[in-house]
PDB file of C-alpha atoms in Angstrom:
ATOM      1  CA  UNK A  96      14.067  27.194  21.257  1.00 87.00           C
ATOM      2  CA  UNK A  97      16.036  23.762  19.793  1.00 95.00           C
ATOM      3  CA  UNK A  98      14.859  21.260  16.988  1.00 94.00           C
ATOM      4  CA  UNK A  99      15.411  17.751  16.780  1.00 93.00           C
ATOM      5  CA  UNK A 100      14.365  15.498  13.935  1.00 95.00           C
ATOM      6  CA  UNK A 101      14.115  12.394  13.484  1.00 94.00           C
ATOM      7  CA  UNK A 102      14.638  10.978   9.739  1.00 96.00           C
ATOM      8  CA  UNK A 103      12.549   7.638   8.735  1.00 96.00           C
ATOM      9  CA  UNK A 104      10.493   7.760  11.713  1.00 96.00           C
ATOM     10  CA  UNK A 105       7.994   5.060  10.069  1.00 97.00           C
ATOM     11  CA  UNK A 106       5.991   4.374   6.645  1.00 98.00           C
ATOM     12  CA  UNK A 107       2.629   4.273   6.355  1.00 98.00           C
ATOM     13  CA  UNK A 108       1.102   1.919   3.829  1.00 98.00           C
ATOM     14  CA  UNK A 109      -2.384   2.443   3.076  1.00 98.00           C
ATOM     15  CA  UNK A 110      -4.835   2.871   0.126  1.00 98.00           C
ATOM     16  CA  UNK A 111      -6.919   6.250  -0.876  1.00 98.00           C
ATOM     17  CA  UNK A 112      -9.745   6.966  -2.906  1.00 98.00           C
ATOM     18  CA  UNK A 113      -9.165   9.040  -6.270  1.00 98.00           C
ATOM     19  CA  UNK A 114     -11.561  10.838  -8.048  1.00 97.00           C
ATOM     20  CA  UNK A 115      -9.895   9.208 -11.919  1.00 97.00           C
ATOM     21  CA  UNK A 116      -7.802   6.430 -10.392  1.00 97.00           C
ATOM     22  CA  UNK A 117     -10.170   4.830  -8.196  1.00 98.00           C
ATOM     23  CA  UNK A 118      -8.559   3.189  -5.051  1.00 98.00           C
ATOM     24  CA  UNK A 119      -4.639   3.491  -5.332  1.00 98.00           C
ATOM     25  CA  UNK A 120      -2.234   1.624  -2.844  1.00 98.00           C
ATOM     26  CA  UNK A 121       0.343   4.492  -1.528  1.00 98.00           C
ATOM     27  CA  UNK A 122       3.602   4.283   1.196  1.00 98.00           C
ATOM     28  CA  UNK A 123       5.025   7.465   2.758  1.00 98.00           C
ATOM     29  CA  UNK A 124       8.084   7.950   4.348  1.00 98.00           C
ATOM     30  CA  UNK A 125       7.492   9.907   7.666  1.00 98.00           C
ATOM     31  CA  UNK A 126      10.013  12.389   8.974  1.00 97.00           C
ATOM     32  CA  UNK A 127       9.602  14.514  11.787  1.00 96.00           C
ATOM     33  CA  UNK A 128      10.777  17.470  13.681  1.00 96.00           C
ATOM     34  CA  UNK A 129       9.724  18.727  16.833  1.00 95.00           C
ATOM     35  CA  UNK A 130      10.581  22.221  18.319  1.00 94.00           C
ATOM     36  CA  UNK A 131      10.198  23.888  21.733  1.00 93.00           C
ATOM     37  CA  UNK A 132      12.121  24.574  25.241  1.00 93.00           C
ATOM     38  CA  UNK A 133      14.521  22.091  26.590  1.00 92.00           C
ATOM     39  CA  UNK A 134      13.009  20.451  29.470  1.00 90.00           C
ATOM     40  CA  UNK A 135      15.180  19.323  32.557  1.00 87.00           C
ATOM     41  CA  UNK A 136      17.290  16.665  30.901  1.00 88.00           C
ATOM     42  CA  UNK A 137      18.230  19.072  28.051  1.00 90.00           C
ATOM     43  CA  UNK A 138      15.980  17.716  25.612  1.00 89.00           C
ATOM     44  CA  UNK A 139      13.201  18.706  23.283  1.00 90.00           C
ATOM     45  CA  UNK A 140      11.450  15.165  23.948  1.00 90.00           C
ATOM     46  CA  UNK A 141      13.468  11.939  24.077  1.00 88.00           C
ATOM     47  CA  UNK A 142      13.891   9.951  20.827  1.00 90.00           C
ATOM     48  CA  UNK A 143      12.878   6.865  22.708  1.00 87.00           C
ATOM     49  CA  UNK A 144       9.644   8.022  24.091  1.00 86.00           C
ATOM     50  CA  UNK A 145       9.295   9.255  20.009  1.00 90.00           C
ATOM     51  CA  UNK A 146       9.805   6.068  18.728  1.00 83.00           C
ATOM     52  CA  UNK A 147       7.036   4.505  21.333  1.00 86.00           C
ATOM     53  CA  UNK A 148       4.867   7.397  21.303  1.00 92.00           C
ATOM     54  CA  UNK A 149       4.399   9.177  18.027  1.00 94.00           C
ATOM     55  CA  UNK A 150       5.543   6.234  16.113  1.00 95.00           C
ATOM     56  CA  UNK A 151       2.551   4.263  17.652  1.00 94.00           C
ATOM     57  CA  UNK A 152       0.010   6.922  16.903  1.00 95.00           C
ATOM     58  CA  UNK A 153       1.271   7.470  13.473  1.00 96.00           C
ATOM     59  CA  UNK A 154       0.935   3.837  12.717  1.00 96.00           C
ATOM     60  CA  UNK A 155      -2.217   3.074  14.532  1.00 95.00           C
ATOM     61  CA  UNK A 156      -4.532   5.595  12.921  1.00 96.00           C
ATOM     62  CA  UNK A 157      -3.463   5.808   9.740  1.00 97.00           C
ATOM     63  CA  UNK A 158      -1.561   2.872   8.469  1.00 98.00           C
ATOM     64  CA  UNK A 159      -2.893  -0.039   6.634  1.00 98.00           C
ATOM     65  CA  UNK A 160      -6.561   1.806   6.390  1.00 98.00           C
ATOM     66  CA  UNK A 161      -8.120   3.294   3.428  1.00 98.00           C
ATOM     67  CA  UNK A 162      -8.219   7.164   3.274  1.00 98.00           C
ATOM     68  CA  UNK A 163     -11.116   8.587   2.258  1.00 98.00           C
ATOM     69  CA  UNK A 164     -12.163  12.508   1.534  1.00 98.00           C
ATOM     70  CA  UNK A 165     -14.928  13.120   3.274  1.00 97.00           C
ATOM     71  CA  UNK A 166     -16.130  16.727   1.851  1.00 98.00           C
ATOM     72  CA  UNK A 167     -16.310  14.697  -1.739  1.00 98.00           C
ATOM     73  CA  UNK A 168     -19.421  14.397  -3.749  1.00 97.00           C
ATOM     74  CA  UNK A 169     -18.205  11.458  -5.015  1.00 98.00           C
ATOM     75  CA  UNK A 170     -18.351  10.041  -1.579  1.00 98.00           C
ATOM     76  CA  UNK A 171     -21.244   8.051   0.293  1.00 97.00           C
ATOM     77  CA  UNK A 172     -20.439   7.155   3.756  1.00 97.00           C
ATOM     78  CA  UNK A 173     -22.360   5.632   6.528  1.00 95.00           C
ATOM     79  CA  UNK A 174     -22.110   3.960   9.965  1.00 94.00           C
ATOM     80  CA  UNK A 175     -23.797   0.939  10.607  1.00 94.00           C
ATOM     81  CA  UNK A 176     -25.207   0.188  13.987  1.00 91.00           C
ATOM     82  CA  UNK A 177     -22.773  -2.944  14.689  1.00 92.00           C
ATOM     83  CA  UNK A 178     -20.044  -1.089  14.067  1.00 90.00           C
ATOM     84  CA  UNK A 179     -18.857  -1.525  10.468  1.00 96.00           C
ATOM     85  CA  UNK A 180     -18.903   1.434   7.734  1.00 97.00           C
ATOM     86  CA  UNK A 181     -20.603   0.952   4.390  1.00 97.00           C
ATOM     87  CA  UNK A 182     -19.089   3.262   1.349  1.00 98.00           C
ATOM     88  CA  UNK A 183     -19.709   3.645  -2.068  1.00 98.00           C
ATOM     89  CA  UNK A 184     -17.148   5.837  -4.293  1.00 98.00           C
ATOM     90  CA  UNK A 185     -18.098   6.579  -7.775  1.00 97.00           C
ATOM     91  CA  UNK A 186     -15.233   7.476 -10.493  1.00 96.00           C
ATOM     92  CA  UNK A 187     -14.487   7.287 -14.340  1.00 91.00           C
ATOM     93  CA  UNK A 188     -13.930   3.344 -14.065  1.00 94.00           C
ATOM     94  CA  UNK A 189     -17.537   2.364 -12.261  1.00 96.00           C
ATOM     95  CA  UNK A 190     -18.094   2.404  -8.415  1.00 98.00           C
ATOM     96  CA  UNK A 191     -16.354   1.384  -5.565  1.00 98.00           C
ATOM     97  CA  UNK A 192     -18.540  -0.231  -2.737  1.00 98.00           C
ATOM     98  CA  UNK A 193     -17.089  -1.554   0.936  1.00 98.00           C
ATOM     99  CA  UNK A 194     -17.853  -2.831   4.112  1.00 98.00           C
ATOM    100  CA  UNK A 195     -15.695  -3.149   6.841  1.00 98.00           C
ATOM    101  CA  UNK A 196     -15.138  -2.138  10.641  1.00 98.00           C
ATOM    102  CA  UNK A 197     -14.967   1.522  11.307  1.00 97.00           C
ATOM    103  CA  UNK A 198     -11.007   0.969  12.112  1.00 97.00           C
ATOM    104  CA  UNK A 199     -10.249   0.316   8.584  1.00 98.00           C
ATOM    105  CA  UNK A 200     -11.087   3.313   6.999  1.00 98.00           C
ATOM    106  CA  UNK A 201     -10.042   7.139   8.124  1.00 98.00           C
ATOM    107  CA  UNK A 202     -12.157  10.080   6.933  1.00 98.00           C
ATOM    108  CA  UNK A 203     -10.453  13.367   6.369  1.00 98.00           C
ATOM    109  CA  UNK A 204     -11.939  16.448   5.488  1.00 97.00           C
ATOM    110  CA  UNK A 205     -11.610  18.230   1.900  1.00 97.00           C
ATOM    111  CA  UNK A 206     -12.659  17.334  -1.466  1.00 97.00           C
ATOM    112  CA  UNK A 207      -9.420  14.876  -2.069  1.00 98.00           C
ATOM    113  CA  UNK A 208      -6.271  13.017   0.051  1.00 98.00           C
ATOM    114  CA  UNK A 209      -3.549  15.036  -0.409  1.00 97.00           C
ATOM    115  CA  UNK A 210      -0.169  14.941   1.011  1.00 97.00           C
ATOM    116  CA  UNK A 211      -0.940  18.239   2.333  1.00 97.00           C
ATOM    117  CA  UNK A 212      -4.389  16.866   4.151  1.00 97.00           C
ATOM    118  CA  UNK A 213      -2.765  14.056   5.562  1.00 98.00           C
ATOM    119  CA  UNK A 214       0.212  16.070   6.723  1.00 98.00           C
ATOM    120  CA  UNK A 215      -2.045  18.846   8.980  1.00 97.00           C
ATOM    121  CA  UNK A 216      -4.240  15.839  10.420  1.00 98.00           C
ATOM    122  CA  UNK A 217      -0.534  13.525  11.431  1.00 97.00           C
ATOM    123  CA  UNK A 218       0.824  17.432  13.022  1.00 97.00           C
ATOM    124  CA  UNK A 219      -2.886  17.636  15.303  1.00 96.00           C
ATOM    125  CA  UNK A 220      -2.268  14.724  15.966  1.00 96.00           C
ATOM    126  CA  UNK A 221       1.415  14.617  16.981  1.00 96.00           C
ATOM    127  CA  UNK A 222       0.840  17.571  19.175  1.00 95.00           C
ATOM    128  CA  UNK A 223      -1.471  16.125  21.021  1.00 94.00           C
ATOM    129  CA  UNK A 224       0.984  13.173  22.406  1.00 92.00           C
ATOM    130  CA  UNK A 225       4.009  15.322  23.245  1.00 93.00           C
ATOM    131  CA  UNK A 226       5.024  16.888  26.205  1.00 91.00           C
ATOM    132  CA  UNK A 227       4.071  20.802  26.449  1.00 91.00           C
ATOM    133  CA  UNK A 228       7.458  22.455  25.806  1.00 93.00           C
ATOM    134  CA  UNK A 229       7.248  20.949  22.286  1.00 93.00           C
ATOM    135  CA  UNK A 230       5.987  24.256  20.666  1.00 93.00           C
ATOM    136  CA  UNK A 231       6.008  23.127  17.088  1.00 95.00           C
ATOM    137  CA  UNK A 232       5.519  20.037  15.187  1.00 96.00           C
ATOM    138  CA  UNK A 233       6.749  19.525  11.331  1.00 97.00           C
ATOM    139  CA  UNK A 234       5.743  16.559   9.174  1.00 97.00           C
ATOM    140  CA  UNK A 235       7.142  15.315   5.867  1.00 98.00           C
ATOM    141  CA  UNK A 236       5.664  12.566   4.002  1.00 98.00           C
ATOM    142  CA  UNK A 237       7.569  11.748   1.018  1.00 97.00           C
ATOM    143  CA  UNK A 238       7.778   8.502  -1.350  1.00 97.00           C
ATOM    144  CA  UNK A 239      10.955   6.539  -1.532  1.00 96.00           C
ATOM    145  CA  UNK A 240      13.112   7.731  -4.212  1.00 94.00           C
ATOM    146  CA  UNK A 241      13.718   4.662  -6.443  1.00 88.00           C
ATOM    147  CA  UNK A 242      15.269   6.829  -9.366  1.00 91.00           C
ATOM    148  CA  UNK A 243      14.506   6.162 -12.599  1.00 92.00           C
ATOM    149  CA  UNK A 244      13.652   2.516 -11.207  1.00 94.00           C
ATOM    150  CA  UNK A 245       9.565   1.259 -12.100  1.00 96.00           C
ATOM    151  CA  UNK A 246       7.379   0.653  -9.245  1.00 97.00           C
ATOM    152  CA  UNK A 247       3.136   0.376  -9.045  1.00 97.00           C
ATOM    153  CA  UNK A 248       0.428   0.827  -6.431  1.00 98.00           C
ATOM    154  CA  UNK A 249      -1.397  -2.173  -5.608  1.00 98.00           C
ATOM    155  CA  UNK A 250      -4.228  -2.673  -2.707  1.00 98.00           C
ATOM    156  CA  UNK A 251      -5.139  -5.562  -0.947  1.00 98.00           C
ATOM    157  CA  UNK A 252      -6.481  -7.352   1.730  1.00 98.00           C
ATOM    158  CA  UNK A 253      -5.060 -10.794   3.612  1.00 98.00           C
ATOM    159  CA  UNK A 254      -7.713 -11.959   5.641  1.00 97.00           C
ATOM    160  CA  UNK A 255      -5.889 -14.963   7.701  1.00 97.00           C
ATOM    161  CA  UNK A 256      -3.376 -11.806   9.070  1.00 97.00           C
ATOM    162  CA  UNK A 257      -3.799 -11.585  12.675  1.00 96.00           C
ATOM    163  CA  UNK A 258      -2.660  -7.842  12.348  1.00 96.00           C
ATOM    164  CA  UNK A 259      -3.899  -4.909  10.210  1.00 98.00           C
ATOM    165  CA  UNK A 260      -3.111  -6.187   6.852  1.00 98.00           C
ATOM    166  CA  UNK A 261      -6.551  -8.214   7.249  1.00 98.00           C
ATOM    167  CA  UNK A 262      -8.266  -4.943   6.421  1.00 98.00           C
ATOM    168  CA  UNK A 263      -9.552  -5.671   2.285  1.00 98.00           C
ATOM    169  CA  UNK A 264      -8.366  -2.079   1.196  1.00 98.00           C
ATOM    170  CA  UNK A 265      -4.679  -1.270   1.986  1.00 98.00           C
ATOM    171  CA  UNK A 266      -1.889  -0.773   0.100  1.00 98.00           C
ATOM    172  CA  UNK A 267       1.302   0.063  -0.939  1.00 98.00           C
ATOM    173  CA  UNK A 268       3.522   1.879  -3.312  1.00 98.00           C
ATOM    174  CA  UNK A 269       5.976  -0.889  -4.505  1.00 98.00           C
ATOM    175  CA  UNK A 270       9.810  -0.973  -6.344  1.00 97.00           C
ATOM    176  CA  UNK A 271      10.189  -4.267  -8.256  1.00 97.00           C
ATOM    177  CA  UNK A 272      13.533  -5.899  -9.428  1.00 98.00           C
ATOM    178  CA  UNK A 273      14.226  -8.619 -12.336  1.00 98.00           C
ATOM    179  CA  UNK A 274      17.161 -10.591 -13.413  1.00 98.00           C
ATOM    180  CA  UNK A 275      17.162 -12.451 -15.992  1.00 98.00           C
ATOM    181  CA  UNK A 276      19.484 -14.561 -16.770  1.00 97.00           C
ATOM    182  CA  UNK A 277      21.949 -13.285 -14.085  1.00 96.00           C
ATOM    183  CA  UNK A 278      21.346  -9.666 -15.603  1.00 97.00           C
ATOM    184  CA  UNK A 279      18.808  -7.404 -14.200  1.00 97.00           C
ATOM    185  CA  UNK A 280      16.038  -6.342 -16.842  1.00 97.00           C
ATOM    186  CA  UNK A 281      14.215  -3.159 -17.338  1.00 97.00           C
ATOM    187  CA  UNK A 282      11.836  -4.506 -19.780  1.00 97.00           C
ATOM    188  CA  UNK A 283       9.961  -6.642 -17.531  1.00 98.00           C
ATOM    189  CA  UNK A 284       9.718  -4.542 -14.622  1.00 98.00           C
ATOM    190  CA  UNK A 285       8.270  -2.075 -16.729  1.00 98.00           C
ATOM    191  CA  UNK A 286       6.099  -4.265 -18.314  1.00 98.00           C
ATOM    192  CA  UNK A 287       5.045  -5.748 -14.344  1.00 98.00           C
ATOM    193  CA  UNK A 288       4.817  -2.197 -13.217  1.00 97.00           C
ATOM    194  CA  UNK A 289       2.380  -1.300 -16.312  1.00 97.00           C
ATOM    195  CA  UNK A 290       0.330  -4.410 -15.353  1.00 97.00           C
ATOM    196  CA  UNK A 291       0.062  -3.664 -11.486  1.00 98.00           C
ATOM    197  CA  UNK A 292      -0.683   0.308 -12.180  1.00 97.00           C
ATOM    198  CA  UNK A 293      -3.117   1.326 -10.044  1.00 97.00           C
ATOM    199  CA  UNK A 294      -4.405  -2.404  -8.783  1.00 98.00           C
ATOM    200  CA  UNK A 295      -6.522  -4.593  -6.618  1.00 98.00           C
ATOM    201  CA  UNK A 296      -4.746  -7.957  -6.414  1.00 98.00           C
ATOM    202  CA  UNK A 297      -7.707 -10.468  -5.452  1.00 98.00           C
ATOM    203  CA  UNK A 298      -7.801 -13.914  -3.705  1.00 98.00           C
ATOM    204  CA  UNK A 299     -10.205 -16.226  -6.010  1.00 98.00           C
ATOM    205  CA  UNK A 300     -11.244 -17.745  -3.113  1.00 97.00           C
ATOM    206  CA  UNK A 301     -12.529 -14.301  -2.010  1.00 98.00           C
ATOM    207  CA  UNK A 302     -14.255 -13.619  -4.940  1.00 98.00           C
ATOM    208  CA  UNK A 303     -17.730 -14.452  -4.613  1.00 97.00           C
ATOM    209  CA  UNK A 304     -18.712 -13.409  -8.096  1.00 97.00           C
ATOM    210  CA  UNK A 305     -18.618 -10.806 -10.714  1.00 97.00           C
ATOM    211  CA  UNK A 306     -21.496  -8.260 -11.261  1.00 95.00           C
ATOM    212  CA  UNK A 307     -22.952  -5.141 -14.078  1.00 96.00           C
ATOM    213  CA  UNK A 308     -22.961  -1.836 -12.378  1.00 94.00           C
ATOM    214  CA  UNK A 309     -24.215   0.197 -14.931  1.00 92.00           C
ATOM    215  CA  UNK A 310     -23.368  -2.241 -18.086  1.00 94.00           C
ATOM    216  CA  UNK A 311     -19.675  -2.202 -16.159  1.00 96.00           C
ATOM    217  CA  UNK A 312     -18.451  -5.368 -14.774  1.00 98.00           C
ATOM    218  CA  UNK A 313     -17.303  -5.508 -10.911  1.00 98.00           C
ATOM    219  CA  UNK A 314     -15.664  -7.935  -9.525  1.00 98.00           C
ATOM    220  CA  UNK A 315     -17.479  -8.465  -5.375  1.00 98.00           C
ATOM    221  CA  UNK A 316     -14.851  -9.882  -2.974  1.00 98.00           C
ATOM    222  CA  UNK A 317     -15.772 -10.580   1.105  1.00 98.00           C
ATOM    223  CA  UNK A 318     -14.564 -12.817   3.950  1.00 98.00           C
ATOM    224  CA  UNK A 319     -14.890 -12.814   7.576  1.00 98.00           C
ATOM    225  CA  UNK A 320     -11.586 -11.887  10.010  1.00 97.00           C
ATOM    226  CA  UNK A 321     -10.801 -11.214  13.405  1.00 97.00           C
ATOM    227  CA  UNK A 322     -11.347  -7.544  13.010  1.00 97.00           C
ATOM    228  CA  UNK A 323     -14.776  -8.399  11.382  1.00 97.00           C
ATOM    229  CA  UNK A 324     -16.742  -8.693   8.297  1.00 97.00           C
ATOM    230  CA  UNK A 325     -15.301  -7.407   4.599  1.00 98.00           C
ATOM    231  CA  UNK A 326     -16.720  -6.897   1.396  1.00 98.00           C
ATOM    232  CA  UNK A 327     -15.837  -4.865  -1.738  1.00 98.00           C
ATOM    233  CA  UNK A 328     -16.920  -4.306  -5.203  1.00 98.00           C
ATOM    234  CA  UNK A 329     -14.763  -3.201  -7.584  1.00 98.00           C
ATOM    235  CA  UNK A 330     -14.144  -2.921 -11.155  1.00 98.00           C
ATOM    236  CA  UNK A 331     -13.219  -6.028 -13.174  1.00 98.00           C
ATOM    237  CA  UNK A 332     -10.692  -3.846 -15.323  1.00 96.00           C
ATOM    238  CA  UNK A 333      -8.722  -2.665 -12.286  1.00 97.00           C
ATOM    239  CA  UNK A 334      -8.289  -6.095 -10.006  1.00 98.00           C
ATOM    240  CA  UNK A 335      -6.013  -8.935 -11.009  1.00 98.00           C
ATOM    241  CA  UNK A 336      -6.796 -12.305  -9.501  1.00 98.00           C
ATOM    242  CA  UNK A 337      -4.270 -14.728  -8.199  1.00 98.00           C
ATOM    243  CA  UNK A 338      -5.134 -17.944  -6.925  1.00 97.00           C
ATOM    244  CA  UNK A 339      -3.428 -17.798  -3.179  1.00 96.00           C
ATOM    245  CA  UNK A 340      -3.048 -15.056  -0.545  1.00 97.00           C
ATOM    246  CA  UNK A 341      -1.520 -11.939  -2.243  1.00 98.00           C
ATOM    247  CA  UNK A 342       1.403 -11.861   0.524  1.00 98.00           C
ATOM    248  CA  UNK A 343       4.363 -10.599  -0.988  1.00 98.00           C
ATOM    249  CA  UNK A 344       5.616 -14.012  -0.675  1.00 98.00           C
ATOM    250  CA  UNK A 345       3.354 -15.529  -2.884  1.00 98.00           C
ATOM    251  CA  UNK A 346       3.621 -12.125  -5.238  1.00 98.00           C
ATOM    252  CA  UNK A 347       6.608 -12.519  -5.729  1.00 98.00           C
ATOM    253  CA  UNK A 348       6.549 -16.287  -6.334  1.00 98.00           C
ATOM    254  CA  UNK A 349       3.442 -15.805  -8.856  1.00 98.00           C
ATOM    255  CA  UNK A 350       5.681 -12.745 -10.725  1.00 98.00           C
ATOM    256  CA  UNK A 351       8.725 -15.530 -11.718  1.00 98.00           C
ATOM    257  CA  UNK A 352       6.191 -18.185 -12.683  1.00 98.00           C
ATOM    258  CA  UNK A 353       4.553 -15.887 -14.955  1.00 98.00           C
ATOM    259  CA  UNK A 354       7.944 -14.931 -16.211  1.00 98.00           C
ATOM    260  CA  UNK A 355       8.805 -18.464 -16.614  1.00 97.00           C
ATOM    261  CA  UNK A 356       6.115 -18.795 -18.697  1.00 97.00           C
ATOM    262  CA  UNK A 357       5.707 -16.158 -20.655  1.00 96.00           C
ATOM    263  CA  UNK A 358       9.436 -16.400 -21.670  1.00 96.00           C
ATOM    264  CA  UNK A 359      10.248 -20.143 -21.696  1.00 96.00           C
ATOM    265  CA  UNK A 360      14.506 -21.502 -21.719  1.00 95.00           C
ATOM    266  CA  UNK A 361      14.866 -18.377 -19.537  1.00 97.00           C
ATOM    267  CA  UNK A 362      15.882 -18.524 -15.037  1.00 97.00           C
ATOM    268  CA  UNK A 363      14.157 -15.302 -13.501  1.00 98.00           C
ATOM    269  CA  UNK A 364      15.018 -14.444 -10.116  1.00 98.00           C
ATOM    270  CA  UNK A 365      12.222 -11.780  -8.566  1.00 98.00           C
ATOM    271  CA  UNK A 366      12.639  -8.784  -5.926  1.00 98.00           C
ATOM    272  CA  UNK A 367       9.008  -7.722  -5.316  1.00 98.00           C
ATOM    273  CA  UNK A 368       8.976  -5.028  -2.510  1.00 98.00           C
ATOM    274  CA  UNK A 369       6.006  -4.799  -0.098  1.00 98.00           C
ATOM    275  CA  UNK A 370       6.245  -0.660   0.071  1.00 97.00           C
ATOM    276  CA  UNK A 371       9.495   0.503   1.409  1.00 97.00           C
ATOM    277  CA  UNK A 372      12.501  -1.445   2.319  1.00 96.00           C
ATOM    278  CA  UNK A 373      11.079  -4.983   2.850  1.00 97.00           C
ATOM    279  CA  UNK A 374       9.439  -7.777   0.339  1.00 98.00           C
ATOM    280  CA  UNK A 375      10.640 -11.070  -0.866  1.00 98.00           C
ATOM    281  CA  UNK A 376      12.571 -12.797  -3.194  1.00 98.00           C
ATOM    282  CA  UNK A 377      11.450 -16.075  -6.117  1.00 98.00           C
ATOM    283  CA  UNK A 378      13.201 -17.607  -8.448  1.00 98.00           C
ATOM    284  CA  UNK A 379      11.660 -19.776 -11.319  1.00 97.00           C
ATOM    285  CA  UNK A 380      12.298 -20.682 -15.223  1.00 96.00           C
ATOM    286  CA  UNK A 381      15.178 -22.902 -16.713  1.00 89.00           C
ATOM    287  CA  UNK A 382      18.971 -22.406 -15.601  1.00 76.00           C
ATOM    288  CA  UNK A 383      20.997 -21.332 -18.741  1.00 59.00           C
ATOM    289  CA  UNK A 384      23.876 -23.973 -19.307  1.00 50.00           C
ATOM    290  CA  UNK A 385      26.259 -20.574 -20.060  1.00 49.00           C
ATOM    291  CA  UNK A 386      25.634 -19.093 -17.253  1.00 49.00           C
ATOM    292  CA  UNK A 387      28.719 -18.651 -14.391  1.00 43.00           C
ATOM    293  CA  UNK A 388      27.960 -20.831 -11.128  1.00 44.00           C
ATOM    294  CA  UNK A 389      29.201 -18.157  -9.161  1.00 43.00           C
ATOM    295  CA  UNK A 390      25.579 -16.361  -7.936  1.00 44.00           C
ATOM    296  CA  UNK A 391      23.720 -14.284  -9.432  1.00 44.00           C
ATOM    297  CA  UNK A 392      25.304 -11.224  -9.827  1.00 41.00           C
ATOM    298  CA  UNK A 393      28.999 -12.584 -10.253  1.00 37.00           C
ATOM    299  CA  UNK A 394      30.509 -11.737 -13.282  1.00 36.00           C
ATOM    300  CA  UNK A 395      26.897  -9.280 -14.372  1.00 39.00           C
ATOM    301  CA  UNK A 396      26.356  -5.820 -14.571  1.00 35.00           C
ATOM    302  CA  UNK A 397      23.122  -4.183 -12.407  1.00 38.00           C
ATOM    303  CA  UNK A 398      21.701  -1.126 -14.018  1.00 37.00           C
TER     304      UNK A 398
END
């Protein structure tokens, strides 16, 4: 029997219900290895029927949804007759509520999501596209390793997407970078990465008001896309509101104008990552007269 692998095979972003943190935006790195008899052009399976194959699957039933554990008490789940799922999760915070089309949400059984849950449901389901001399299939999800480096989870939903990311609860686990002056700076991607812990970064023109569940105020958020009707209540203490689309984009842009502000006489250049390996880049704040007019990292030291 022969093993091939295949390293960075895709990342799933997506969000997950937790019984403390409430609904956390996570990206895993998928690798994969597949084992069994060579079939008759020497191969396991070929790495471009992988890539169009398992890749698709991978990405189509679990990326950009919102996990949920199904076996949890925490949990109430139900199908609608046209099609959507309503869900309410309760937790320390308050209570998560949403609506949305059944292909925006994956159910797996146990009490949480776990690596290891999500890990037996991707090998089921890998086994069922390959070819039958592939005996053995072997997932690992892992999170990029940014080092020492902050990063945060944020959800969110972009309703004028004509793809997946117009489902209200997805996410991602995010790296940010800040220069200041020329000089990258720990401080404030700490403090950014602090502020973002754990988030729901809201549209205002989504939010159609804020509410008391239970003497707790919840912020309600729903629009109408292509894929269907959304809605979600969450807690006011763990959404941030911007006033345009939370693309990364406009993230990103909205990150150096705060910085700007907060820190005035001072040019901020932004790196805000969208998960892993991809995001976009703002720049904002005052230039500094002493400053070389060679770039931004001529003559500077990157930590």
């Amino acid at each position: 029997m022969a093993t091939l692998f295949v390293e960075n095979l895709t990342v799933v972003d997506f969000s997950y219900l937790h019984a403390k943190r409430g609904m956390v935006g996570e990206s895993w790195i998928v690798d994969l290895e597949l084992s069994g008899e060579l079939d008759a052009q020497g191969m396991v399976f070929d790495f471009g029927h992988i890539k169009k194959t398992v890749k698709r699957t991978v990405d189509e039933r679990v990326d950009h949804r919102l996990l949920v554990p199904r076996d949890s008490e925490q949990l109430d789940l139900h199908e609608r007759d046209d099609g959507h799922l309503s869900l309410a999760w309760r937790y320390l915070a308050g209570e998560i509520r949403m609506v949305s089309p059944a292909s925006a949400v994956l159910g797996l059984p146990g009490m949480e999501i776990s690596k290891a849950g999500v890990t037996l449901y991707l090998m089921e389901l890998i086994q069922e596209t390959v070819p039958a001399n592939v005996a053995e299939v072997r997932v690992i999800l892992r999170e990029e390793d940014t080092g020492t480096a902050p990063f945060y989870h944020y959800s969110h939903g972009l309703k004028k997407h004509d793809g997946n990311c117009q489902r209200i609860a997805h996410g991602h686990r995010s790296g940010i970078q800040i220069f200041e002056n020329g000089r990258r700076s720990r401080y404030w991607e700490k403090l950014w990465a602090d502020r973002w812990e754990d988030i729901y970064i809201g549209t205002e023109d989504d939010l159609e008001g804020t509410y008391y569940v239970d003497e707790v105020p919840h912020h309600r958020f729903r629009y109408d896309a292509d894929q269907g009707h959304f809605e979600l209540v969450i807690p006011e203490d763990h959404c941030y509101l911007v006033d345009h689309d939370s693309t990364v984009e406009n993230l990103a842009g909205h990150i150096a104008g705060e910085l700007a502000r907060e820190a005035p006489g001072k040019r901020f250049r932004v790196r805000a990552f969208e998960g892993v390996g991809k995001g976009a880049i703002a720049e904002a704040g005052e230039d500094n007269p002493g400053r070389a007019k060679g770039g931004w990292l001529t003559g500077s030291s990157v930590l």
